Coordinates of C-alpha atoms in Angstrom, one line a residue:
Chain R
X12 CA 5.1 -5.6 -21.6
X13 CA 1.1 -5.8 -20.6
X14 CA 1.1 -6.2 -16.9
X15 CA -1.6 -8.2 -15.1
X16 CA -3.1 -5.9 -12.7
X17 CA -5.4 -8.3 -11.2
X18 CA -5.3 -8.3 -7.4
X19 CA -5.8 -11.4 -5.6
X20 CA -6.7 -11.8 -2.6
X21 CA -5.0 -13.8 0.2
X22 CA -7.2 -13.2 3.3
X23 CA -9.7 -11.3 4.6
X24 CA -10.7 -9.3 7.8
X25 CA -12.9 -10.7 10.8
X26 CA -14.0 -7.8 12.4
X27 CA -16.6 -6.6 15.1
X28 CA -17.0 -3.6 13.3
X29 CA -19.3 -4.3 10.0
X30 CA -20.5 -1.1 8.9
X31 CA -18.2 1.9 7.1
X32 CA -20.2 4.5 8.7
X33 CA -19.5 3.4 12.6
X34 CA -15.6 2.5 11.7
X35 CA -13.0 4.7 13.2
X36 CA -11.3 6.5 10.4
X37 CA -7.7 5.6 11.1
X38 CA -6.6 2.4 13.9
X39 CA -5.4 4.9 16.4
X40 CA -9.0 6.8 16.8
X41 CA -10.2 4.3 18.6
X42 CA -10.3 0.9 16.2
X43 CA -10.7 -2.4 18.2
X44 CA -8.3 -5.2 17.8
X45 CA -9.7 -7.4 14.9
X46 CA -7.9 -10.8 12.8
X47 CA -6.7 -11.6 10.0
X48 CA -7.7 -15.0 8.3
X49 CA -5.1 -16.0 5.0
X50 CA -6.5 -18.0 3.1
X51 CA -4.9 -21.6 3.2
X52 CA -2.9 -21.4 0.2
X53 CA -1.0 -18.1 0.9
X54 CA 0.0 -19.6 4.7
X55 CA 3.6 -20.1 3.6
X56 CA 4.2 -16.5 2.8
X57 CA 3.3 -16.1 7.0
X58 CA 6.3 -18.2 8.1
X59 CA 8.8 -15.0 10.0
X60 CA 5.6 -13.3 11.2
X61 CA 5.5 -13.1 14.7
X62 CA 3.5 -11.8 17.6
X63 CA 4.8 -9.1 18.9
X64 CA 5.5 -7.6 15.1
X65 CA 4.6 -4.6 14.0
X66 CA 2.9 -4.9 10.1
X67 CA 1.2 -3.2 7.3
X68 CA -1.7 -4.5 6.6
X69 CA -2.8 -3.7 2.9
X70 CA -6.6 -4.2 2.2
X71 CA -9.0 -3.5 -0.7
X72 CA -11.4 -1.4 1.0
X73 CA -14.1 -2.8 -1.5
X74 CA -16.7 -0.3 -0.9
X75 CA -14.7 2.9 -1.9
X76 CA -15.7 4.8 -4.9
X77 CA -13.4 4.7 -7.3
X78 CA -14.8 7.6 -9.7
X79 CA -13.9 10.3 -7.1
X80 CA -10.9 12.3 -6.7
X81 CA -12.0 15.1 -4.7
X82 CA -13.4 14.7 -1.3
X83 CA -13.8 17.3 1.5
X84 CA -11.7 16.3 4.8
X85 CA -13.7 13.7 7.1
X86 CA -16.5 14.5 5.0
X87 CA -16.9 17.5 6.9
X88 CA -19.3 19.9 4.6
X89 CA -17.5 23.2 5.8
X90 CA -14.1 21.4 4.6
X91 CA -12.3 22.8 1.3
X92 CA -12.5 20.1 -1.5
X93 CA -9.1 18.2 -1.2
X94 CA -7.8 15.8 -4.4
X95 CA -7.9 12.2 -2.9
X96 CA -4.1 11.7 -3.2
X97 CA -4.0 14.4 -0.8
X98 CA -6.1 12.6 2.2
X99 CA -6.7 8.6 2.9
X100 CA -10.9 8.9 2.0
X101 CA -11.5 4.9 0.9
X102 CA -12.8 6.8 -2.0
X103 CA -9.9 7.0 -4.5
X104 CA -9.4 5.5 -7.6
X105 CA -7.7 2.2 -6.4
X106 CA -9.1 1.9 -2.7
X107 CA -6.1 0.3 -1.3
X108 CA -6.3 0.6 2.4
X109 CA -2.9 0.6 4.5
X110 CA -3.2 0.0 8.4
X111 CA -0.4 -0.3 10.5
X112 CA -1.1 -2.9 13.1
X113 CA 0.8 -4.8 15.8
X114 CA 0.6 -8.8 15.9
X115 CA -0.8 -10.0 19.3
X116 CA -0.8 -13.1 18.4
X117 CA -0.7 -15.9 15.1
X118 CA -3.2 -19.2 15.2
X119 CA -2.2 -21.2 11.9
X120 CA -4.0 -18.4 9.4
X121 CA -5.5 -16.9 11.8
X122 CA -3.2 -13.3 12.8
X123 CA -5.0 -11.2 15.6
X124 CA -4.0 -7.7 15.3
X125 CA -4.7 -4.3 16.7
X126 CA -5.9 -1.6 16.0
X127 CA -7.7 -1.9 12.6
X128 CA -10.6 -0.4 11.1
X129 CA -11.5 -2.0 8.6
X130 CA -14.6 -3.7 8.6
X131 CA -15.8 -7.3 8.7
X132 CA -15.0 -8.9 5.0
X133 CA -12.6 -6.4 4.0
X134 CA -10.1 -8.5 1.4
X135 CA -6.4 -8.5 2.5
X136 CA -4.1 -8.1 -0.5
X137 CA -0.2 -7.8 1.0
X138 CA 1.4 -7.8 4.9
X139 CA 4.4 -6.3 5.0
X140 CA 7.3 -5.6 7.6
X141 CA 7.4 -2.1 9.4
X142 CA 10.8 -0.4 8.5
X143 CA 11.6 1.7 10.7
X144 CA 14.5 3.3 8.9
X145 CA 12.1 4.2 6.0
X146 CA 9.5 5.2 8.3
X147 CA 6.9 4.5 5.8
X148 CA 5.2 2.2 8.0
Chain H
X21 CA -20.8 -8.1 -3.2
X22 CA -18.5 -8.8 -5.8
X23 CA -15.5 -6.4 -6.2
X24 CA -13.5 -5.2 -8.6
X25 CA -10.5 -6.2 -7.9
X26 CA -8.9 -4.4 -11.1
X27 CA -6.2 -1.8 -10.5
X28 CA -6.0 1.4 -12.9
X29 CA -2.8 3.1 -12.9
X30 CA -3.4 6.4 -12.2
X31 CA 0.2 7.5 -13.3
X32 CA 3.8 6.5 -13.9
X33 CA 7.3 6.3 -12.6
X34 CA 10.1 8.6 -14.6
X35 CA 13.6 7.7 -13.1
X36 CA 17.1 7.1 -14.4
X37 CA 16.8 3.9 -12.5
X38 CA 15.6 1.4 -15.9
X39 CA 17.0 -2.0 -14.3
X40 CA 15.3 -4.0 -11.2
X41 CA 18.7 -5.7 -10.7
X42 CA 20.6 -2.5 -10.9
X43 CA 17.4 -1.0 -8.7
X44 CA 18.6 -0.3 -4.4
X45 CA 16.3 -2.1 -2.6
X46 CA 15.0 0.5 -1.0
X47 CA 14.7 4.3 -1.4
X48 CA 16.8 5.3 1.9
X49 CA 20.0 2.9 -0.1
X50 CA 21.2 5.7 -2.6
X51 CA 18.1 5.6 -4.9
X52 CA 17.7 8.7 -7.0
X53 CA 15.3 11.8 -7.3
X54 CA 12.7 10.5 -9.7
X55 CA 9.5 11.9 -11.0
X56 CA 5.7 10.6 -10.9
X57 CA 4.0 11.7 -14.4
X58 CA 0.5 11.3 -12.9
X59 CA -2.3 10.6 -16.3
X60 CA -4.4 13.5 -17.0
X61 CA -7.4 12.1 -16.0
X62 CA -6.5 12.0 -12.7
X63 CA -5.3 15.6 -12.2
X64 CA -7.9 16.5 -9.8
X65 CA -7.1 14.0 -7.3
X66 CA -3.8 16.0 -6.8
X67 CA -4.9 19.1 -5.2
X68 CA -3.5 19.8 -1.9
X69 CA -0.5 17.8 -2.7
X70 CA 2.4 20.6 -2.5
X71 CA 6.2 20.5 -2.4
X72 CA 7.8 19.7 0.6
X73 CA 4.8 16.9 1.4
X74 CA 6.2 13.7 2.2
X75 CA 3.8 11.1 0.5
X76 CA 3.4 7.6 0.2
X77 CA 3.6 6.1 -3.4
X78 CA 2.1 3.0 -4.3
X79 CA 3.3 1.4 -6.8
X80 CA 2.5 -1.8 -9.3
X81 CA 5.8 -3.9 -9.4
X82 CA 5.3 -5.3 -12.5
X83 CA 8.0 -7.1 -12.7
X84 CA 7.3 -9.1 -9.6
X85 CA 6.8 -13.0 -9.2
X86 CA 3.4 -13.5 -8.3
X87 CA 3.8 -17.2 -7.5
X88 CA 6.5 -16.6 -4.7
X89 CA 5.7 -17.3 -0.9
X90 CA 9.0 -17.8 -0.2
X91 CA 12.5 -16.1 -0.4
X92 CA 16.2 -15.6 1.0
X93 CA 16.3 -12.7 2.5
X94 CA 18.3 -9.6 0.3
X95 CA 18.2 -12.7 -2.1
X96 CA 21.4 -13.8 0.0
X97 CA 21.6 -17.8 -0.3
X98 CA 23.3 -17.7 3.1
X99 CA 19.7 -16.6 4.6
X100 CA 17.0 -18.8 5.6
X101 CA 13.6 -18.5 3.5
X102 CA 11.2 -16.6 4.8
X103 CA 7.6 -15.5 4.3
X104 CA 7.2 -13.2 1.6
X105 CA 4.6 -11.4 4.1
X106 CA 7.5 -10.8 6.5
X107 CA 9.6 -9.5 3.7
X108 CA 9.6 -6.4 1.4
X109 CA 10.6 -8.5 -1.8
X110 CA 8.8 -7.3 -4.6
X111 CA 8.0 -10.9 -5.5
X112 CA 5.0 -11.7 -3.9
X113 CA 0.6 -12.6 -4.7
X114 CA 0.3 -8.8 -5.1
X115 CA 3.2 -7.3 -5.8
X116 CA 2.0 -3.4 -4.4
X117 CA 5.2 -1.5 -3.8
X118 CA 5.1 1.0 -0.6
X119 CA 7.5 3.8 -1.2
X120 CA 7.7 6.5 1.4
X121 CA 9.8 10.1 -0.6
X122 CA 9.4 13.8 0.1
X123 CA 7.6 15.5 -3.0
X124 CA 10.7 18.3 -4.0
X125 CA 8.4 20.2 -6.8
X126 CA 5.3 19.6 -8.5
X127 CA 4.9 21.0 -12.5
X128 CA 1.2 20.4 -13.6
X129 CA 0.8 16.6 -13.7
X130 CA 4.8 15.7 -12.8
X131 CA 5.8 15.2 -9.4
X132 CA 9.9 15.4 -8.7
X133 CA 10.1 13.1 -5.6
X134 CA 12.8 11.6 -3.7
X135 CA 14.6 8.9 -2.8
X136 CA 12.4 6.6 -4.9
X137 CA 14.3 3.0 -6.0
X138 CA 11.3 2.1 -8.3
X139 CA 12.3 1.6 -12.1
X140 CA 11.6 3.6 -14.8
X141 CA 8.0 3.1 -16.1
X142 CA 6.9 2.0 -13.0
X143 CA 2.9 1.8 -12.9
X144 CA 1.6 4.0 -9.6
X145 CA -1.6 3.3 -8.5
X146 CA -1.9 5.8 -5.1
X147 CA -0.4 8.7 -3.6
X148 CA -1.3 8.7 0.6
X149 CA -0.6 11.5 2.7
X150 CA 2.5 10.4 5.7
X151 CA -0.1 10.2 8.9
X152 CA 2.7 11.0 11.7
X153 CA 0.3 9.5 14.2
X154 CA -0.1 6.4 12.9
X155 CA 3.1 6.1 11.4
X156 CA 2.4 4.1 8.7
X157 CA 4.1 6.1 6.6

């Protein structure tokens, strides 16, 4: 069976951070609060999100380079070469970002979440629901 | 800027697991030890992955309904529909599966890796590195 592997997207980031090179690496290191704008046909697949939630946000972090898969850590020079699937570098061969986030608050399509850092434009591909049992975020 | 919004598997699930509907719904409900085959070409982008790491797997659920926004939760009729995006239900836009296992060994290009509830054949796209502090998985 020939799969489509196509993403779509269903939203996109609105973000005060626009640049790669000023974004925090990870939320927690200091990435402001940011929203989330679905586009209008996906709004159904929102209904049981709530504020207060904490989600996954999936992204396609659209300016990662996807022919490299070794990086050195936080693109520190004096860092060991490291295979991609071994760090989060947006540079990977699918540059699927994951960001854990908590809902403060849902306008319509609009979700405001913090912290993320990814930047303006970023496409949304997926939210999903923290389980904590799994702990996988 | 236009994206690319293609996906390349970068390797594929081996499990004993061959049925969705057969399939736990997620890893932590009895799934198996299963293996990753990751493609040769992207052998690099393993180094610094080692036994013991727990990892994130991202996988393409290729069996997913792209044109669901809607379920019952567990698939129970008895449940109310909700929001794809405030479910884990592989139907969904983009149907990216998140699996969170501990790596047991690693032979070359194989991964053994467990609990993972993904069929056999699987596509993978990613391999993340656990970030405790974010918990994200």
């Amino acid at each position: 069976m020939m799969a489509d592997f196509e993403l779509r997207p269903v939203g996109l980031v609105r973000s005060a951070l626009t640049d790669r090179s000023g974004a925090p690496r990870q939320g927690y290191e200091g990435a402001p609060e940011a929203s989330i704008e679905i586009h209008a046909e996906f709004h159904r697949g929102l209904d049981g999100v709530k504020a207060g939630d904490d989600v996954l946000i999936l992204t396609w972090l659209h300016q990662g380079r996807r022919d490299v898969l070794e990086v050195r850590g936080r693109k520190d020079p004096r860092n060991p070469l490291t295979g991609v699937f071994a760090t989060r570098s947006p540079d990977r061969p699918n540059p699927i970002g994951l960001h854990r986030v908590t809902v403060t608050r849902i306008d319509g399509t609009r979700l405001d979440v913090r912290p993320l850092e990814a930047i303006d434009g970023t496409p949304v591909v997926d939210i999903k629901p923290v389980l904590d049992r799994s702990n996988d975020g």
